[in-house]
Short mmCIF file of C-alpha atoms in Angstrom, two decimals:
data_model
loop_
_atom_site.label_atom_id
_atom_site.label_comp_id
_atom_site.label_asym_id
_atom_site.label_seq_id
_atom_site.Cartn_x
_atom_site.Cartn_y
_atom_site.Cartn_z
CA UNK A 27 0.00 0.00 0.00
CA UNK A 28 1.13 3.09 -0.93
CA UNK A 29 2.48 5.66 1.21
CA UNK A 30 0.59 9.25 1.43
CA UNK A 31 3.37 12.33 1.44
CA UNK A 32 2.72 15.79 1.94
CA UNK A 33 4.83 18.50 0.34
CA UNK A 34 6.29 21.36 2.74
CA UNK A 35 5.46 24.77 2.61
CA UNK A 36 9.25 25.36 1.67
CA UNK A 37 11.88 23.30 0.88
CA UNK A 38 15.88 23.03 1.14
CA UNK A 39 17.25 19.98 0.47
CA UNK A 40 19.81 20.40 -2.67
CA UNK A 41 18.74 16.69 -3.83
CA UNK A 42 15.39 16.94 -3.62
CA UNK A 43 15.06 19.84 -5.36
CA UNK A 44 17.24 18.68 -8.33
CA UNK A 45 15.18 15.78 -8.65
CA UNK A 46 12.19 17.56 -8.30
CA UNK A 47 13.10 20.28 -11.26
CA UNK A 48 14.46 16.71 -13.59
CA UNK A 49 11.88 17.60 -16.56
CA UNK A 50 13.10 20.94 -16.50
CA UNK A 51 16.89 20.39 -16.37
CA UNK A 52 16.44 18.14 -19.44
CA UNK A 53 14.71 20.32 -21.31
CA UNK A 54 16.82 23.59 -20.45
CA UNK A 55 19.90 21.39 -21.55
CA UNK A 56 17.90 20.18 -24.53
CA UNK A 57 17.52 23.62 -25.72
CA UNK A 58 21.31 24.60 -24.66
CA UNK A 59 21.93 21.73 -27.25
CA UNK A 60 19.85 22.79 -29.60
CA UNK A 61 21.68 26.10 -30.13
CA UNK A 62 24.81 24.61 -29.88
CA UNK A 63 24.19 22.56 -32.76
CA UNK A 64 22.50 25.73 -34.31
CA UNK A 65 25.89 27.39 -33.77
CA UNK A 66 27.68 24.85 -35.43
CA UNK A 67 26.00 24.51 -38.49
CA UNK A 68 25.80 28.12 -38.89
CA UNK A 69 29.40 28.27 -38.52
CA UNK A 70 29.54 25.91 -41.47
CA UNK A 71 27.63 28.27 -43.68
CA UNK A 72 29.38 31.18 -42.66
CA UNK A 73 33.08 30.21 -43.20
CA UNK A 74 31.73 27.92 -46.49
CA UNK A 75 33.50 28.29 -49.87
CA UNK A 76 36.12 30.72 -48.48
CA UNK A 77 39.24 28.84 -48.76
CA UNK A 78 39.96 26.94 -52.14
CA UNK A 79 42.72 24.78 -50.25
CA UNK A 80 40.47 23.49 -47.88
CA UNK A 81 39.44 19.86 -48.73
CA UNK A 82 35.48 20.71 -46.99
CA UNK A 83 34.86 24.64 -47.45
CA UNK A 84 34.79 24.64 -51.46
CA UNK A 85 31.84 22.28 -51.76
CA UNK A 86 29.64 24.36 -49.19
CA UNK A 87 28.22 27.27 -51.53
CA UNK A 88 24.62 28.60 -52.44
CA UNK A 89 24.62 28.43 -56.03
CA UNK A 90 27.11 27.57 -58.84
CA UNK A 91 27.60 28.71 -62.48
CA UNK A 92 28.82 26.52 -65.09
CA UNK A 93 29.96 29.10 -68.22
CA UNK A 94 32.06 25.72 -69.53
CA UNK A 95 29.79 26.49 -72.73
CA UNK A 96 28.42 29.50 -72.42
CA UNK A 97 27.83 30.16 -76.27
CA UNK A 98 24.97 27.52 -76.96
CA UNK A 99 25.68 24.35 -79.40
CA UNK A 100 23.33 26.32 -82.23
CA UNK A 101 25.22 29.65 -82.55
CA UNK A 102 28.02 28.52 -85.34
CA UNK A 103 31.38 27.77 -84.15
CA UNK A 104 30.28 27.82 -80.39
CA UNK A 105 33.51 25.52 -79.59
CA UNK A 106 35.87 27.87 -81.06
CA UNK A 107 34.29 30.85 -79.57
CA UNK A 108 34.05 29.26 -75.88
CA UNK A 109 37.42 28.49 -76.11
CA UNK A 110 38.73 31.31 -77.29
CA UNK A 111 36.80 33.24 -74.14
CA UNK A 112 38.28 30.83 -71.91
CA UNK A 113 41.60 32.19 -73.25
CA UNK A 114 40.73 36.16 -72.59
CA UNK A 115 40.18 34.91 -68.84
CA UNK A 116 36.65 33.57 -68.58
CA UNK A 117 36.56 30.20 -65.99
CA UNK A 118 34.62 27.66 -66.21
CA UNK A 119 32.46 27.95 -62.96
CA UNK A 120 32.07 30.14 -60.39
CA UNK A 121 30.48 29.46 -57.12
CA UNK A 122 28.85 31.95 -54.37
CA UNK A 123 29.43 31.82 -50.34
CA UNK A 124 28.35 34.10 -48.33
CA UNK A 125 31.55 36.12 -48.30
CA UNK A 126 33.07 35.69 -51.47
CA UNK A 127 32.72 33.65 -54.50
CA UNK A 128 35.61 30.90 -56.10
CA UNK A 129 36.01 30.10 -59.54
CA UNK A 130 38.06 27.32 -61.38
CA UNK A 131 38.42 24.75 -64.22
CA UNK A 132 37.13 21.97 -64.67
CA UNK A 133 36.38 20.52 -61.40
CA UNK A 134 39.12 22.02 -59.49
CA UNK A 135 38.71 25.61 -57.89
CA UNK A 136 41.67 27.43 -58.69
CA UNK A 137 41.32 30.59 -56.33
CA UNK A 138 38.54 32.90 -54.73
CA UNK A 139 38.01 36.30 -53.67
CA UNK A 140 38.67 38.10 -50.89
CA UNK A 141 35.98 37.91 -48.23
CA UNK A 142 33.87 41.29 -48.04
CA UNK A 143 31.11 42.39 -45.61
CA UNK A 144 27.69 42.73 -47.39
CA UNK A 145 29.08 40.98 -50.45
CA UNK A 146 26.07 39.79 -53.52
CA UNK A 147 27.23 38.11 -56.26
CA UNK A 148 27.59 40.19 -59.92
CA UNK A 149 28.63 38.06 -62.56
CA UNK A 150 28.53 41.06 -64.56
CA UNK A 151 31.25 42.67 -62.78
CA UNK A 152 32.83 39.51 -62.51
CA UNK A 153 32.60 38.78 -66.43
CA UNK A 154 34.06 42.03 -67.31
CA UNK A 155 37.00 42.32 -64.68
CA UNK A 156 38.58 38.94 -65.95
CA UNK A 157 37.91 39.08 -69.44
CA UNK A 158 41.05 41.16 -71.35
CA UNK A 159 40.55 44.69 -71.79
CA UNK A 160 37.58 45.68 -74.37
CA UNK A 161 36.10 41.72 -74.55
CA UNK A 162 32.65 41.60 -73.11
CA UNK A 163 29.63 38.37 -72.93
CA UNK A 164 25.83 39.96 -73.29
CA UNK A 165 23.76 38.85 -71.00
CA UNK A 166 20.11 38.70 -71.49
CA UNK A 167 18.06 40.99 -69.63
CA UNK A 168 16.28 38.68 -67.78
CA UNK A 169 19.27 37.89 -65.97
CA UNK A 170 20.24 41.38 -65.64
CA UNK A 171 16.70 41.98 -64.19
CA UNK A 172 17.44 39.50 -61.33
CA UNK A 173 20.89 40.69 -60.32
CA UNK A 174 19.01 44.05 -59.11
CA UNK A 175 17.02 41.70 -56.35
CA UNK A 176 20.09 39.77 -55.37
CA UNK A 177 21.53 43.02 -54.55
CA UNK A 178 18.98 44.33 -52.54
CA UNK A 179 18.22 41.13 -50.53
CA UNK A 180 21.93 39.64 -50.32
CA UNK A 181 22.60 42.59 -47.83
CA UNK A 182 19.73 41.27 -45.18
CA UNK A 183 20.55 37.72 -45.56
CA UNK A 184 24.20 38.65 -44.62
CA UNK A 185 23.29 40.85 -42.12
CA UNK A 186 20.19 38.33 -40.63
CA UNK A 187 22.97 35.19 -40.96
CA UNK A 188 25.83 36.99 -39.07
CA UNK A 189 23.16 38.19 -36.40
CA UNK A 190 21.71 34.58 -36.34
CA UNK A 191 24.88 33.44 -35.11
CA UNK A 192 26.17 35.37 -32.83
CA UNK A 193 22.65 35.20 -30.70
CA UNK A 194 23.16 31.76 -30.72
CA UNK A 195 26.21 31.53 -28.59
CA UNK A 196 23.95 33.81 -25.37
CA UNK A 197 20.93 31.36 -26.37
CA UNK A 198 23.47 28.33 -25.87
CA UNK A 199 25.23 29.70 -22.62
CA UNK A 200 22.29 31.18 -20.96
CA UNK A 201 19.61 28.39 -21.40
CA UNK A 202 20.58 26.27 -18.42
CA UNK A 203 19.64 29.54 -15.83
CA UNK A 204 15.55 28.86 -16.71
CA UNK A 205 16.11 25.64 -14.39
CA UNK A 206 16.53 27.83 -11.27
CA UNK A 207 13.30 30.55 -11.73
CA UNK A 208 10.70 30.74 -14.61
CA UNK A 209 11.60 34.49 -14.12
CA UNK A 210 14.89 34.24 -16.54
CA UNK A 211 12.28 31.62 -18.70
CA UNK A 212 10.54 35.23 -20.14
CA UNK A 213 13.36 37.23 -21.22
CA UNK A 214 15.19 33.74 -22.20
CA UNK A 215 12.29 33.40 -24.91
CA UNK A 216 12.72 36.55 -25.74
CA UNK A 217 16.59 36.10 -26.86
CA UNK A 218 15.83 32.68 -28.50
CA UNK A 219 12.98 33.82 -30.29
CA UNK A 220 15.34 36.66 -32.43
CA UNK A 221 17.91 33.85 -32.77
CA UNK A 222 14.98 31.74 -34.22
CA UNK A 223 13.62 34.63 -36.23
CA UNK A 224 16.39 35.97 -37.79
CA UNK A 225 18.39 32.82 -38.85
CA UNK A 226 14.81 31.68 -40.43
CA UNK A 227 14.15 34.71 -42.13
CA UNK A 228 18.10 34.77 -43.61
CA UNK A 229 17.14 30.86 -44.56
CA UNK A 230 13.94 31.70 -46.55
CA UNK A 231 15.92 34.99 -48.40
CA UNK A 232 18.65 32.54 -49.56
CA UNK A 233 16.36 29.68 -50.69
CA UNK A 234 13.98 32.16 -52.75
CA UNK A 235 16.55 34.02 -53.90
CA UNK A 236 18.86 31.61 -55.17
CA UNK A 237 16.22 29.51 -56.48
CA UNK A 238 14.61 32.64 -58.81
CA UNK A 239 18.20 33.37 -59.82
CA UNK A 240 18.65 29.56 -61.02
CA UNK A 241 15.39 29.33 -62.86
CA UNK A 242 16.02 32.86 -64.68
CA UNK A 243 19.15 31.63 -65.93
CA UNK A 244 17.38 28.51 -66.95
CA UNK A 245 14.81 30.73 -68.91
CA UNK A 246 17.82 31.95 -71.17
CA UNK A 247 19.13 28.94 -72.40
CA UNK A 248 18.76 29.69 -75.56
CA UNK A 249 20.73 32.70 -75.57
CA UNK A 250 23.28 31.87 -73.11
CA UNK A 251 24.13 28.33 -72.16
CA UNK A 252 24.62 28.96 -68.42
CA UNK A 253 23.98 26.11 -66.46
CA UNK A 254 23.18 26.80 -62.69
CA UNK A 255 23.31 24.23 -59.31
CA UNK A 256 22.12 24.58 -56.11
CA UNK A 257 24.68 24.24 -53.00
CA UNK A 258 22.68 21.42 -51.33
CA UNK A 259 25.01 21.03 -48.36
CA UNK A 260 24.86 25.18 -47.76
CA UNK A 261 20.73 24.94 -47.54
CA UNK A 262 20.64 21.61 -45.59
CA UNK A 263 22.84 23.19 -43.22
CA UNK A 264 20.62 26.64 -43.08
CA UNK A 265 17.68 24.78 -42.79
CA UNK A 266 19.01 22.65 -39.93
CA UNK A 267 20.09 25.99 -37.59
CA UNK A 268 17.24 26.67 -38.41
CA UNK A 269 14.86 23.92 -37.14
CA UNK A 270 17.29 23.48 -34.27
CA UNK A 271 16.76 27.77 -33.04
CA UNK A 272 12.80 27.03 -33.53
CA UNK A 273 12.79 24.33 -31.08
CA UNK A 274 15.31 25.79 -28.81
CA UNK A 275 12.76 28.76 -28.43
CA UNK A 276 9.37 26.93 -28.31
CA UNK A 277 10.99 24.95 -25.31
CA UNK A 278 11.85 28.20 -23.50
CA UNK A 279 7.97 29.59 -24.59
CA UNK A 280 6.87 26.09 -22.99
CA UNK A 281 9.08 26.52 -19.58
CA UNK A 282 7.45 30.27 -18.93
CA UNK A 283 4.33 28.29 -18.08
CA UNK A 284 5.52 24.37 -17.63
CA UNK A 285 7.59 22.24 -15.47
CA UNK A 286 8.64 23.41 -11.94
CA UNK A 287 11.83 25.49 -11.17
CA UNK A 288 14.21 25.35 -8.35
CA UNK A 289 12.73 28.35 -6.91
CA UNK A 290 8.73 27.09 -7.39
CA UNK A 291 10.40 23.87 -5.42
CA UNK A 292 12.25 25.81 -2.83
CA UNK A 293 9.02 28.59 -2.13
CA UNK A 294 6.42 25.14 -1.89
CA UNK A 295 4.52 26.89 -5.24
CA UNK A 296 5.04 23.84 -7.39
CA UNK A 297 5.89 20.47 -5.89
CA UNK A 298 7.38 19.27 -9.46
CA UNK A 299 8.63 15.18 -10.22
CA UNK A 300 7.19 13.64 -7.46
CA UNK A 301 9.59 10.90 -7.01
CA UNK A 302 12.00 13.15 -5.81
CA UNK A 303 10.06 12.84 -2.64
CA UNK A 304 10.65 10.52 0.18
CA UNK A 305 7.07 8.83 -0.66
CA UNK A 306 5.78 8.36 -3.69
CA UNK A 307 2.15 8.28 -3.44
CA UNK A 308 -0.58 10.68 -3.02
CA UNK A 309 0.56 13.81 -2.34
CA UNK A 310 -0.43 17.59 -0.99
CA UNK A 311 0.15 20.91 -3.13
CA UNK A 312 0.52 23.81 -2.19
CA UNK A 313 -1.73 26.57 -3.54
CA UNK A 314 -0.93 29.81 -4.44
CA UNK A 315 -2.09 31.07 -1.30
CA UNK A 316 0.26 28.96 0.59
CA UNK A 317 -2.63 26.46 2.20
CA UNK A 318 -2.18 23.70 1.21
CA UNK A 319 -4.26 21.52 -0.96
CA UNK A 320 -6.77 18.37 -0.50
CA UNK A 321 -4.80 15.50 -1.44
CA UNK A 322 -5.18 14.34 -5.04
CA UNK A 323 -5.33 10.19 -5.35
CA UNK A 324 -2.12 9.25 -7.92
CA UNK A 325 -3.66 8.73 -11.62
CA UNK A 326 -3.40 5.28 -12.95
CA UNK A 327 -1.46 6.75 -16.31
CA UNK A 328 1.07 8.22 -13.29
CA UNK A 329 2.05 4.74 -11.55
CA UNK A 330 4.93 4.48 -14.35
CA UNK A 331 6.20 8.06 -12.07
CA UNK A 332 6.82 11.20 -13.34
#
């Protein structure tokens, strides 16, 4: 037969009260890990396609160009004339980070820019700069067109990724302090929900951006022959700091409300796991007036504990 407890009006002992507040230390380090991972792969994105020596970095990028054969099959002579503007300086690929851009032959990168703040990607510029002096490549307008929305937008998404990250690293530190008061729990969600928000937001401008940009360049294949890939590794990485921030923050939006804290235990307001208790039976809560409760008879989905 089980044996009836009844919870104190306050309470001190260290060990009860960590095994009282259980649900919420697993769920404050839960989140902690969350953003951690968040962290990481936002690291990833950050410092992708930066380095050409670096056997990882290259392959993370948001979108590649392939100007191999950028004068299409039907335009007379194309072979001669692609080669001949891969001899005034024109690679065969170029591929966009979030810093720079990198650019080789073939399938080997053979050197990328300099990193810049608030960089978007002109292969205009690009074009002209490393073909010899007085060569130029028309491109249609179409593509031209789209250029003037990667300009505008690639200045959020750099600023919303670089923000994104460095919220992460409070959000990661700071989520163990909701276990000791639901106090912290408020301005806690507060911090995680900008980390969620703006490394979701910076996801969504790359994806739509980079996807318009690839299907505009897809609509002028038959006046340029520019082929155009999507970094899969640079948006699976995006999109998981991003899932990770979203349920870092609805767990610190659930602990304003849920799951006892040290200092509920401590004060007698919320009794929390009960098996941390001497007894585990029926037990006595304490209101919010401090009287305490009528005892409530265990629930038969609650014999497993708590």
């Amino acid at each position: 037969m089980a044996t009836n407890i009844t919870v104190p009006s306050t309470i001190s002992d260290p060990k009860i009260i960590v095994k009282a507040t259980r649900i919420r230390r697993i769920f404050a380090y839960l989140s902690s890990l969350l953003f951690l991972i968040a962290l990481i792969f936002l690291i990833l994105v950050e410092i992708g396609n930066i380095n050409a020596k670096h056997p990882v970095l290259p392959s993370i990028y948001f979108i590649k160009l392939d100007l191999s054969n950028i004068i299409p099959r039907s335009v007379p002579n194309s072979i001669l004339i692609n080669s001949i503007a891969r001899t005034l300086g024109l690679h065969d690929f170029y591929q966009v980070g979030l810093w720079n851009f990198c650019e080789g032959f073939g399938d080997d990168i053979t050197g990328c820019s300099r990193p810049k703040k608030l960089y978007w990607f002109n292969p205009v510029e690009i074009i002209l700069d490393q073909l010899l002096a007085g060569a130029t490549i028309a491109l249609p307008t179409n593509i031209i067109n789209v250029l003037t929305l990667v300009r505008k937008v690639s200045n959020w998404m750099f600023a919303l990724f670089l923000t994104g990250t460095c919220l992460t690293v409070p959000s990661a530190l700071l989520a163990p302090l909701s276990i000791y008061t639901r106090w912290v729990s408020l301005p806690l969600t507060i911090l995680t929900f900008l980390t969620a928000f703006t490394t979701t937001v910076a996801s969504v401008i790359a994806t739509v951006m980079f996807l318009i940009f690839k299907k505009e360049i897809q609509k002028a294949a038959d006046l340029v022959n520019i082929k155009a890939e999507i970094g899969v590794k640079m948006f699976v990485f995006t999109w998981i700091a991003s899932g990770a921030a979203i349920l870092g923050w609805l767990i610190h939006l659930g602990q304003c409300c849920c799951c006892a804290s040290a200092r509920d235990v401590k004060s007698g307001r919320r009794s929390g796991r009960r098996r941390a208790y001497p007894a585990f039976g029926r037990s006595t809560e304490v209101g919010a007036t401090g009287e305490e409760e009528k005892p409530r008879a265990r629930s038969r989905w609650m014999s497993g504990g708590v």
